[in-house]
Amino acid sequence: MEPLYEYAWLVPVLPLLGAALVGLGLISFNQFTNKLRQINAIVILTTIGGAMTMAFALFWSQLNGHEAFARNIEWAAAGDFHITMGYTIDHLSALMLVIVTTVAFLVMIYTDGYMAHDPSYVRFYAYLSLFSSSMLGLVISPNLVQIYVFWELVGMCSYLLIGFWFDRKPAADACQKAFVTNRVGDFGLLLGLLALYWCTGSFDFNVMGDRLQELVSSGSLSAGVASLFCILVFLGPVAKSAQFPLHVWLPDAMEGPTPISALIHAATMVAAGVFLIARMIPVFEGLPDVMTVIAWTGGFTALLGASIAITQNDIKKGLAYSTMSQLGYMVMAMGVGASSAGMFHLMTHAYFKAMLFLGSGSVIHGMEAVVGHNAVLAQDMRLMGGLRKYMPITAATFFIGTLAICGIPPFAGFWSKDEILGLTFEANPALWAIAWVTAGVTAFYMFRMYFNTFEGEFRGNDKAIQEQLLAAAAVPVPVEVTPNFGPGAMDPKELSHDHDHHHAHEPHESPTTMVLPLVVLAIPSMLIGLLGVPWNNLFEHFLESPHAAEHAEHAFNLTEFLVMGGNSVGIALIGITLASLMYFKKSIDPSAIAQKIPFLYRLSLNKWYFDEIYDRLFVQGSRRLARQVMEVDFRIVDGAVNLTGFVTLISGEGLKYFENGRAQFYALIVFAAVLGFVVLSGITG
């Protein structure tokens, strides 16, 4: 098996090679390359398929007890300063390789159907492959510097993909917002890694952790300063994993095509933050203040995301806030010392959230047959309803994903979320209470989403609702709302080639390339959680390390499991019951409740006003500061420069009359000067 590890670097390089080949074709022979759509897709799928095969082989080898493997080369050196680059294959990286490659492979298959009629189909595949390569490079990085390099590549790819439809202002604004917000966190990460190197002399995770503990215990470095350095590093994951207060970019990222929403939320961008925290646990765990900050950040973010999701009507934005909330669970688990539980939830969440996002894309594809390529109409759940009749496979897989994220046994989400809740209760009952309430809210908003989308009567042809939604979004209301096909999955010919099937009035099931990944993802969404059952936790045993020994040896207690599991399932059932009474049976009017608590309703609907606060503080504030700087520049700096020029101009104009080229005149001036000096000396003498 050693040759497998020798060539493990091919896992990120293969999709990079695919992206490079397609990208060079687009740059050199754009029209010709764009005509070979399917061939380019096959090239990209082949390279990510090869990477996936190697990832499974490495995972299987690690599962069978192969020791961790590392290969490093010296990249830069100056005196005692050395930076190495290379790759490492251990249990954690092998697991992440499998997650990223499987989700990316299925997303790319789905993309063929979803982006079938987009003129930039080939460019999208190149971006997807580059994005996957960046994340794969990140997870096998052996030190913090190399992680930072791939970290920035992931950020660059997210910018390109969120703003893929850059000719649309919302997409252009969203990618800039994601880029700027992540720069804030990345600047903290850069400061933190440089500070840790300054005090420990290493970028290696374990070495940094050991030396930092020695410095703090010996008094050479105060615990407060060490904690500050670590919190600066934590700012990177706060931004990447959309944690409070740098979470505002994630919902806007829904302006990108749905396949990239699935990849960002399930396997790449947001997963990078949680992965980095897991890698940095040897550094963080010896500083209780840092772990407390991480835990409470995750706990508050989980509740914040869930509280906003309950009022969202855009199906993709509802799922975006759901991702933010679930990432909060993972970060909270890292903070309470349950890193293996956090990674377990990352794995289960990757599969069922990818399925939910791809399911939402299938719904949007079906809705476009009725309302056209208009995101305001195609993504609003108030215009859906009854889609289970028209899209049975999409509905069934979405229902499975909903049960999984709600934590209903035996679906995957139950086992990972229950483990987090149990370990959080042991560490901090207050945090457990927040997470427990969040579990109930999660079940409520997810079943609200399911009922509004798939149950009841179809509302897509209701012109009154369409006009109301367009008016609320400040979009001009046409006399007759007709499909307006642009970049995306729908082909205008689908309306004209078969009028008997009323394609313009009813949605329909998505093509096989879109439905197949949903069915495949439904399998791990149901079964993969069984790897972490508490009485035989194979997942935790696989990830166990010296830093997780206390949890690895945690004895199974049936009574404790029944009590904690019963609590989590109970609160989820309460949320499901409330959602069914409001949105399925219609026996409770949610608008009446909203009217009784208008402040809380508006707080949730307006996303806790974070966008408005940030706009006032940072956007408008920086503009005011820029105007003041401009005034200083104009009046003082430019004034001084202009005054210098004016003095030079005047003096030059005056002196030019003394430069006439006549020797007699110059002699006269010299004579007058000498005479002046003589007279002056005579007067003073």
XYZ file of C-alpha atoms in Angstrom:
685
model
C 0.000 0.000 0.000
C 3.027 2.319 0.270
C 2.892 3.399 -3.428
C -0.668 4.573 -2.734
C 0.658 7.007 -0.131
C 3.582 8.022 -2.325
C 1.123 9.243 -4.943
C -1.534 10.594 -2.577
C -0.675 14.094 -3.790
C -2.598 13.212 -6.942
C -5.912 13.521 -5.058
C -5.930 17.348 -5.218
C -3.817 17.499 -8.371
C -6.210 15.459 -10.569
C -9.150 17.901 -10.312
C -6.659 20.771 -10.623
C -5.404 19.212 -13.844
C -8.974 18.901 -15.131
C -9.695 22.551 -14.299
C -6.428 23.614 -15.977
C -7.138 21.677 -19.194
C -10.663 23.039 -19.514
C -9.564 26.525 -18.486
C -6.773 26.604 -21.071
C -9.282 25.507 -23.690
C -11.627 28.336 -22.722
C -8.800 30.880 -22.846
C -7.245 29.673 -26.090
C -10.190 28.311 -28.119
C -13.254 29.674 -26.361
C -15.965 29.007 -28.928
C -14.648 25.569 -29.867
C -14.271 24.519 -26.201
C -17.776 25.722 -25.339
C -19.193 23.589 -28.131
C -17.652 20.450 -26.598
C -19.846 20.695 -23.505
C -20.301 17.013 -22.706
C -16.679 16.161 -23.461
C -15.450 18.819 -21.041
C -17.877 17.568 -18.405
C -16.572 14.029 -18.874
C -12.972 15.256 -18.449
C -13.864 16.982 -15.178
C -15.900 14.023 -13.929
C -13.086 11.625 -14.813
C -10.503 13.582 -12.853
C -12.704 14.000 -9.758
C -13.685 10.328 -10.112
C -10.019 9.345 -10.077
C -9.458 11.491 -6.999
C -12.472 9.875 -5.334
C -11.148 6.394 -6.058
C -7.793 7.235 -4.483
C -9.561 8.860 -1.527
C -11.536 5.677 -0.832
C -8.376 3.593 -1.151
C -6.552 5.820 1.352
C -9.534 5.745 3.703
C -9.710 1.952 3.518
C -5.985 1.717 4.220
C -6.292 3.995 7.264
C -9.327 2.043 8.439
C -7.259 -1.125 8.357
C -4.607 0.311 10.623
C -2.024 1.880 8.329
C 0.062 4.441 10.162
C -0.257 8.121 9.361
C 1.939 9.102 6.424
C 3.630 12.467 5.843
C 5.828 13.706 3.036
C 7.472 17.151 3.292
C 9.958 19.173 1.317
C 11.678 22.395 2.319
C 9.951 25.185 0.448
C 11.771 28.253 1.820
C 14.638 28.792 4.231
C 16.521 31.775 5.623
C 18.794 31.145 8.587
C 16.717 29.436 11.263
C 13.500 30.141 9.379
C 12.180 27.123 7.488
C 8.853 26.518 5.749
C 7.995 23.032 4.543
C 5.305 21.993 2.104
C 3.918 18.546 1.493
C 0.994 16.396 2.486
C -0.154 14.235 5.351
C -2.567 11.317 5.320
C -4.063 10.439 8.673
C -7.512 9.423 9.858
C -8.921 12.942 9.802
C -7.583 13.865 6.358
C -8.626 10.496 4.888
C -12.170 11.022 6.157
C -12.340 14.553 4.740
C -10.996 13.368 1.374
C -13.870 10.891 1.096
C -16.488 13.491 2.097
C -15.246 16.143 -0.326
C -14.725 13.868 -3.319
C -18.045 12.001 -3.001
C -20.131 15.151 -2.591
C -18.209 16.942 -5.359
C -18.616 13.985 -7.733
C -22.377 13.820 -7.183
C -22.735 17.600 -7.453
C -20.918 17.505 -10.796
C -23.267 14.816 -12.120
C -26.216 16.927 -10.965
C -24.707 20.001 -12.643
C -25.059 18.414 -16.080
C -28.830 18.520 -15.697
C -29.164 21.746 -13.753
C -26.865 23.853 -15.963
C -27.722 22.056 -19.204
C -28.865 25.189 -21.022
C -26.506 27.697 -19.459
C -24.128 29.256 -22.004
C -21.316 29.167 -19.404
C -21.777 25.458 -18.670
C -18.103 24.630 -19.365
C -16.769 27.529 -17.276
C -18.904 26.385 -14.346
C -17.397 22.900 -14.502
C -13.881 24.374 -14.528
C -14.674 26.451 -11.437
C -16.196 23.455 -9.640
C -13.118 21.356 -10.299
C -10.781 24.121 -9.100
C -12.901 24.563 -5.971
C -12.752 20.835 -5.210
C -8.997 20.777 -5.761
C -8.489 23.684 -3.364
C -10.430 21.975 -0.586
C -8.654 18.656 -1.138
C -5.314 20.427 -0.935
C -6.388 22.090 2.291
C -7.358 18.882 4.088
C -4.034 17.124 3.394
C -1.909 20.156 4.362
C 0.595 19.273 7.101
C 1.028 22.751 8.587
C -0.712 26.053 9.119
C 1.077 27.935 6.332
C 0.032 25.476 3.645
C -3.510 25.453 5.005
C -3.521 29.243 4.698
C -2.486 29.034 1.024
C -5.316 26.639 0.145
C -7.649 28.533 2.485
C -7.271 31.590 0.259
C -7.724 29.487 -2.882
C -11.017 28.197 -1.482
C -12.051 31.800 -0.835
C -11.118 32.820 -4.378
C -13.144 29.955 -5.864
C -16.160 30.819 -3.744
C -15.933 34.392 -5.065
C -15.926 33.121 -8.647
C -18.805 30.701 -8.106
C -21.097 32.870 -5.963
C -20.719 35.592 -8.596
C -20.925 33.126 -11.483
C -23.854 35.038 -12.997
C -21.901 38.272 -12.546
C -24.123 40.200 -14.959
C -26.838 40.072 -12.294
C -26.372 42.747 -9.666
C -27.474 40.571 -6.690
C -24.890 37.918 -7.629
C -22.146 40.522 -8.095
C -23.003 42.084 -4.724
C -23.150 38.687 -3.009
C -19.710 37.544 -4.138
C -18.186 40.853 -3.036
C -19.902 40.571 0.339
C -18.579 37.031 0.792
C -15.098 38.118 -0.254
C -14.925 41.142 2.067
C -16.440 39.340 5.064
C -14.000 36.468 4.696
C -11.095 38.893 4.389
C -11.888 40.089 7.915
C -11.606 36.560 9.294
C -8.611 35.704 7.127
C -6.718 38.770 8.351
C -7.243 37.543 11.907
C -6.065 34.076 10.869
C -2.919 35.544 9.285
C -2.117 37.606 12.395
C -2.754 34.576 14.597
C -0.542 32.162 12.674
C 2.298 34.712 12.553
C 1.939 35.375 16.289
C 1.964 31.653 17.079
C 5.079 31.199 14.960
C 6.716 34.128 16.760
C 6.234 32.474 20.138
C 6.582 28.790 19.237
C 8.906 28.854 16.201
C 6.798 26.311 14.319
C 3.786 26.045 12.021
C 3.188 22.362 12.869
C -0.005 21.831 14.866
C 1.297 19.423 17.498
C 4.606 21.271 17.929
C 2.769 24.578 18.306
C 0.472 23.057 20.909
C 3.268 21.516 22.980
C 5.498 24.606 22.911
C 2.636 26.962 23.682
C 1.742 24.892 26.747
C 5.366 24.971 27.901
C 5.547 28.749 27.484
C 2.316 29.326 29.372
C 3.126 26.882 32.184
C 6.620 28.347 32.637
C 5.308 31.911 32.692
C 7.283 32.963 29.628
C 4.012 33.821 27.904
C 0.849 34.872 29.696
C -2.274 32.784 29.194
C -4.154 35.911 28.111
C -1.735 36.678 25.277
C -1.687 33.030 24.178
C -5.494 33.027 24.202
C -5.535 36.202 22.088
C -3.274 34.571 19.496
C -5.543 31.523 19.320
C -8.723 33.598 19.069
C -7.168 35.466 16.148
C -6.678 32.109 14.426
C -10.269 31.206 15.317
C -11.479 34.285 13.410
C -10.646 32.432 10.180
C -13.092 29.582 10.889
C -15.633 32.122 12.207
C -15.777 33.686 8.746
C -15.429 30.505 6.661
C -17.998 28.572 8.714
C -20.376 31.562 8.925
C -20.317 31.925 12.693
C -21.524 35.019 14.530
C -20.623 37.840 13.900
C -19.167 37.068 10.424
C -22.131 35.001 9.256
C -23.824 37.604 7.050
C -22.279 36.446 3.758
C -23.730 32.930 3.729
C -27.424 33.626 2.862
C -26.400 36.028 0.094
C -24.201 33.277 -1.358
C -27.444 31.671 -2.558
C -27.252 33.968 -5.588
C -24.880 31.431 -7.115
C -26.220 28.393 -9.013
C -27.723 25.724 -6.758
C -24.974 23.091 -7.360
C -22.377 25.433 -5.911
C -24.681 26.175 -2.976
C -24.656 22.449 -2.231
C -20.873 22.192 -2.565
C -20.179 25.290 -0.450
C -22.564 24.246 2.316
C -21.808 20.551 2.394
C -18.203 19.800 1.587
C -15.943 22.737 0.848
C -16.113 26.343 2.006
C -17.931 26.106 5.323
C -16.447 22.706 6.172
C -12.960 24.223 5.969
C -13.562 26.253 9.132
C -14.654 23.296 11.244
C -11.788 21.221 9.851
C -9.236 23.881 10.833
C -10.609 23.984 14.383
C -10.233 20.204 14.543
C -6.628 20.496 13.333
C -5.921 23.242 15.885
C -7.375 21.359 18.870
C -3.836 20.459 20.112
C -3.170 24.225 20.304
C -6.568 25.317 21.639
C -7.344 22.633 24.202
C -4.816 23.789 26.809
C -6.405 27.256 26.966
C -9.834 27.078 28.669
C -10.759 30.645 27.710
C -10.281 29.873 24.029
C -12.374 26.715 24.235
C -15.106 28.670 26.042
C -15.155 31.339 23.326
C -15.382 28.646 20.644
C -18.190 26.799 22.441
C -20.340 29.871 23.100
C -19.780 31.221 19.594
C -21.055 27.943 18.185
C -23.978 27.720 20.602
C -25.187 31.259 19.923
C -24.757 30.831 16.161
C -26.827 27.648 16.233
C -29.708 29.457 17.916
C -29.296 32.586 15.785
C -29.451 30.684 12.489
C -32.448 28.629 13.573
C -34.351 31.702 14.823
C -33.917 33.420 11.445
C -34.770 30.328 9.371
C -38.296 30.052 10.825
C -39.538 33.086 8.855
C -37.640 32.693 5.578
C -39.746 32.139 2.468
C -36.920 31.636 -0.026
C -36.235 27.888 0.036
C -32.486 28.272 -0.542
C -32.040 30.985 2.086
C -33.945 28.867 4.590
C -31.462 26.061 3.964
C -28.578 28.544 4.196
C -29.577 29.590 7.705
C -30.046 25.918 8.507
C -26.417 25.316 7.499
C -25.301 28.199 9.676
C -27.181 26.687 12.624
C -25.808 23.167 12.091
C -22.276 24.517 11.795
C -22.889 26.166 15.146
C -23.481 22.691 16.590
C -20.162 21.498 15.173
C -18.207 24.493 16.469
C -19.872 24.165 19.872
C -18.839 20.509 19.988
C -15.242 21.501 19.240
C -15.384 24.051 22.051
C -16.594 21.592 24.686
C -13.842 19.139 23.751
C -15.993 16.770 21.709
C -14.052 17.131 18.459
C -14.907 13.640 17.189
C -18.632 14.341 17.732
C -18.262 17.597 15.807
C -16.553 15.819 12.917
C -19.206 13.104 12.997
C -21.900 15.748 12.576
C -19.849 17.366 9.807
C -19.867 14.061 7.925
C -23.580 13.299 8.353
C -24.510 16.917 7.655
C -22.429 16.941 4.459
C -24.555 14.218 2.929
C -28.051 15.194 4.006
C -27.464 18.924 3.473
C -26.030 18.283 -0.008
C -29.185 16.290 -0.741
C -31.435 19.053 0.620
C -29.732 21.731 -1.461
C -29.783 19.634 -4.602
C -33.434 18.880 -3.811
C -34.160 22.602 -3.606
C -32.490 23.003 -6.995
C -34.744 20.279 -8.385
C -37.765 22.142 -6.977
C -36.584 25.404 -8.550
C -36.068 23.593 -11.851
C -39.650 22.332 -11.684
C -41.021 25.745 -10.724
C -39.231 27.404 -13.657
C -41.516 25.481 -16.005
C -44.375 27.528 -14.559
C -42.979 30.921 -13.561
C -39.846 31.185 -15.696
C -36.309 31.878 -14.663
C -37.244 34.416 -11.997
C -35.657 33.737 -8.611
C -38.257 35.834 -6.802
C -41.001 33.470 -7.980
C -39.164 30.174 -8.539
C -37.614 30.072 -5.051
C -40.460 31.418 -2.895
C -42.255 28.698 -0.946
C -45.459 30.777 -0.866
C -45.829 30.001 -4.566
C -45.160 26.283 -4.207
C -47.229 23.596 -2.485
C -48.372 20.194 -3.667
C -45.131 19.439 -5.500
C -45.036 15.880 -4.133
C -47.677 15.044 -6.738
C -45.512 16.300 -9.599
C -42.023 15.538 -8.232
C -42.306 12.335 -6.154
C -38.603 11.406 -6.131
C -37.508 14.919 -5.170
C -40.176 15.011 -2.460
C -39.179 11.610 -1.035
C -35.475 12.449 -0.850
C -36.187 15.914 0.591
C -38.353 14.268 3.250
C -35.503 11.899 4.145
C -33.117 14.835 4.449
C -35.644 16.696 6.596
C -35.963 13.760 8.995
C -32.173 13.459 9.146
C -31.554 17.112 10.004
C -34.366 17.070 12.556
C -32.635 14.255 14.431
C -35.294 11.578 14.045
C -33.904 8.047 14.577
C -32.576 6.044 12.862
C -31.595 8.715 10.324
C -28.017 9.997 10.301
C -28.604 13.344 11.982
C -30.004 11.769 15.138
C -26.811 9.923 16.062
C -24.426 12.823 15.444
C -26.620 15.528 16.985
C -27.499 13.369 19.994
C -23.813 12.737 20.673
C -23.122 16.474 20.598
C -26.034 17.176 22.940
C -24.944 14.474 25.376
C -21.323 15.621 25.578
C -22.384 19.272 25.774
C -24.652 18.487 28.720
C -21.682 16.984 30.563
C -19.510 20.028 29.856
C -21.977 22.924 30.143
C -25.707 22.457 30.893
C -26.485 26.052 29.834
C -25.061 25.428 26.372
C -26.965 22.153 26.215
C -30.217 24.024 26.924
C -29.533 26.398 24.024
C -28.689 23.507 21.701
C -31.752 21.555 22.864
C -34.118 24.437 22.130
C -32.388 24.915 18.779
C -33.112 21.261 17.933
C -36.832 21.932 18.376
C -36.691 25.104 16.271
C -34.797 23.167 13.588
C -37.540 20.547 13.374
C -40.169 23.314 13.144
C -38.619 25.299 10.296
C -37.575 22.230 8.311
C -41.069 20.741 8.344
C -42.495 24.199 7.642
C -40.286 24.148 4.567
C -41.366 20.632 3.598
C -45.104 21.254 4.066
C -45.060 24.588 2.239
C -43.167 23.062 -0.673
C -44.567 19.581 -1.150
C -47.964 19.364 0.566
C -51.319 21.063 0.005
C -52.468 22.618 -3.248
C -50.107 23.910 -5.911
C -50.079 27.723 -5.870
C -47.672 28.340 -8.730
C -50.344 29.576 -11.137
C -51.926 32.014 -8.683
C -51.443 35.374 -10.420
C -52.404 37.313 -7.285
C -49.589 35.719 -5.259
C -47.149 36.241 -8.140
C -47.998 39.948 -8.376
C -47.780 40.316 -4.598
C -44.319 38.717 -4.484
C -43.025 40.750 -7.422
C -44.379 43.955 -5.885
C -42.782 43.155 -2.520
C -39.475 42.560 -4.294
C -39.838 45.847 -6.212
C -39.933 43.983 -9.547
C -42.177 45.443 -12.278
C -45.293 43.284 -12.601
C -45.964 42.263 -16.215
C -49.495 42.109 -17.545
C -49.144 38.352 -17.814
C -46.371 36.542 -15.968
C -44.656 34.367 -18.556
C -41.528 32.254 -18.328
C -38.394 34.274 -18.918
C -35.641 31.772 -19.533
C -32.105 32.800 -18.894
C -29.022 30.928 -17.700
C -30.051 27.764 -15.914
C -31.621 24.403 -16.385
C -34.834 25.095 -18.244
C -34.997 24.943 -22.019
C -37.666 27.139 -23.669
C -38.436 24.228 -25.994
C -39.839 22.353 -22.998
C -42.891 24.604 -23.220
C -43.506 24.210 -26.903
C -42.624 20.633 -27.798
C -45.476 18.980 -25.913
C -48.498 21.117 -25.153
C -50.576 18.101 -24.122
C -48.569 17.763 -20.931
C -49.230 21.404 -19.941
C -45.612 22.122 -19.125
C -46.392 25.816 -18.817
C -48.948 25.211 -16.051
C -47.558 22.327 -14.031
C -44.088 21.527 -12.669
C -42.445 18.226 -13.516
C -39.806 15.892 -12.151
C -36.194 16.757 -12.889
C -34.063 14.808 -15.409
C -32.170 11.680 -14.411
C -28.827 13.456 -13.990
C -30.435 15.587 -11.268
C -32.527 12.897 -9.611
C -29.808 10.213 -9.453
C -27.524 12.158 -7.062
C -30.516 12.747 -4.797
C -31.221 9.030 -4.587
C -27.560 8.198 -3.987
C -27.252 10.828 -1.227
C -30.388 9.502 0.440
C -28.534 6.286 1.320
C -25.855 7.823 3.605
C -28.469 10.261 4.929
C -30.324 7.243 6.278
C -27.538 4.822 7.174
C -24.190 6.547 7.756
C -25.152 7.587 11.275
C -25.074 3.925 12.311
C -21.277 4.181 12.273
C -21.547 6.292 15.415
C -24.075 4.458 17.563
C -23.034 5.078 21.185
C -22.751 1.402 22.163
C -20.320 0.706 19.306
C -18.982 4.038 18.107
C -16.837 2.996 15.159
C -16.495 6.572 13.956
C -15.069 7.841 17.231
C -12.758 4.856 17.459
C -11.492 5.648 13.958
C -10.793 9.294 14.814
C -9.553 8.701 18.346
C -6.291 10.399 19.236
C -4.389 11.284 22.398
C -6.384 14.497 22.427
C -9.690 12.654 22.470
C -8.842 9.802 24.776
C -11.287 10.842 27.468
C -14.202 10.601 25.031
C -12.977 7.460 23.335
C -13.137 5.661 26.657
C -16.545 7.059 27.529
C -18.570 4.058 28.673
C -22.011 3.536 27.183
C -24.842 4.076 29.638
C -28.222 2.892 28.347
C -30.253 4.975 30.806
C -28.303 8.128 29.975
C -28.708 7.439 26.248
C -32.464 6.932 26.565
C -32.909 10.091 28.623
C -30.755 12.325 26.391
C -31.973 10.748 23.144
C -35.569 10.921 24.340
C -35.150 14.617 25.142
C -33.738 15.439 21.724
C -36.368 13.412 19.871
C -39.106 14.835 22.097
C -38.257 18.466 21.364
C -37.995 17.617 17.660
C -41.459 16.009 17.709
C -42.864 19.126 19.377
C -41.419 21.244 16.565
C -42.785 18.875 13.906
C -46.233 18.888 15.544
C -46.371 22.687 15.621
C -45.284 22.884 11.987
C -47.918 20.351 10.930
C -50.687 22.208 12.807
C -49.686 25.499 11.189
C -48.743 24.537 7.645
C -50.310 21.122 6.971
C -53.574 20.928 8.877
C -53.922 24.745 8.961
C -55.551 24.567 12.401
C -53.233 27.269 13.788
C -52.809 30.562 11.956
C -49.113 31.549 11.969
C -49.942 35.115 10.898
C -52.078 35.569 14.029
C -49.122 34.495 16.182
C -46.860 36.889 14.274
C -49.267 39.733 14.987
C -49.168 38.988 18.709
C -45.364 39.106 18.828
C -44.558 41.663 16.092
C -41.158 42.597 17.512
C -39.880 38.989 17.543
C -41.413 38.313 14.136
C -39.744 41.346 12.550
C -36.486 40.517 14.341
C -36.442 37.082 12.706
C -37.722 38.249 9.323
C -35.085 40.990 9.173
C -32.288 38.610 10.239
C -31.784 40.370 13.581
C -31.000 43.534 11.573
C -27.352 42.522 11.214
C -27.192 43.698 7.610
C -28.616 47.096 8.563
C -26.278 47.437 11.552
C -23.219 46.489 9.506
C -24.285 48.817 6.722
C -24.612 51.729 9.165
C -21.402 50.972 11.063
C -19.024 49.737 8.407
C -20.335 50.633 4.950
C -21.730 54.075 5.702
C -19.125 54.629 8.413
C -16.239 53.875 6.073
C -17.780 56.153 3.449
C -17.967 59.000 5.960
C -14.370 58.352 6.962
C -13.355 58.286 3.297
C -15.081 61.627 2.698
C -13.271 63.155 5.679
C -9.932 61.801 4.466
C -10.719 63.199 1.022
C -11.380 66.632 2.563
C -8.027 66.516 4.376
C -6.345 65.370 1.175
C -8.023 68.116 -0.872
C -7.596 71.029 1.527
C -4.302 70.258 3.308
C -2.244 67.834 1.241
C -3.325 69.130 -2.150
C -3.293 72.689 -0.769
C 0.332 72.361 0.314
C 1.315 70.898 -3.045
C -0.601 73.571 -4.939
C 0.931 76.334 -2.779
C 4.415 75.035 -3.540
C 3.630 75.048 -7.223
C 2.170 78.547 -7.021
C 5.254 79.918 -5.205
C 7.501 78.265 -7.774
C 5.439 79.726 -10.605
C 5.515 83.273 -9.203
C 9.222 83.162 -8.356
C 9.997 81.798 -11.805
C 7.923 84.475 -13.482
C 9.807 87.167 -11.500
C 13.272 85.755 -12.052
C 12.878 85.311 -15.795
C 13.311 89.053 -16.278
C 16.789 88.858 -14.767
C 17.883 86.161 -17.221
C 18.245 88.114 -20.499
C 21.629 86.740 -21.665
C 23.458 90.110 -21.707
C 26.872 90.153 -19.965
C 26.634 93.876 -19.321
C 23.371 93.408 -17.427
C 24.863 90.606 -15.303
C 27.939 92.825 -14.546
C 25.596 95.633 -13.517
C 23.777 93.282 -11.122
C 27.084 92.133 -9.615
C 28.220 95.749 -9.259
C 24.918 96.695 -7.599
C 25.179 93.751 -5.216
C 28.750 94.586 -4.221
C 27.805 98.221 -3.783
C 24.876 97.180 -1.636
C 27.082 95.035 0.593
C 29.602 97.916 0.976
C 26.894 100.383 1.911
C 25.304 97.892 4.315
C 28.636 97.147 5.990
C 29.338 100.878 6.263
C 26.014 101.516 7.948
C 26.383 98.651 10.397
C 30.050 99.348 11.026
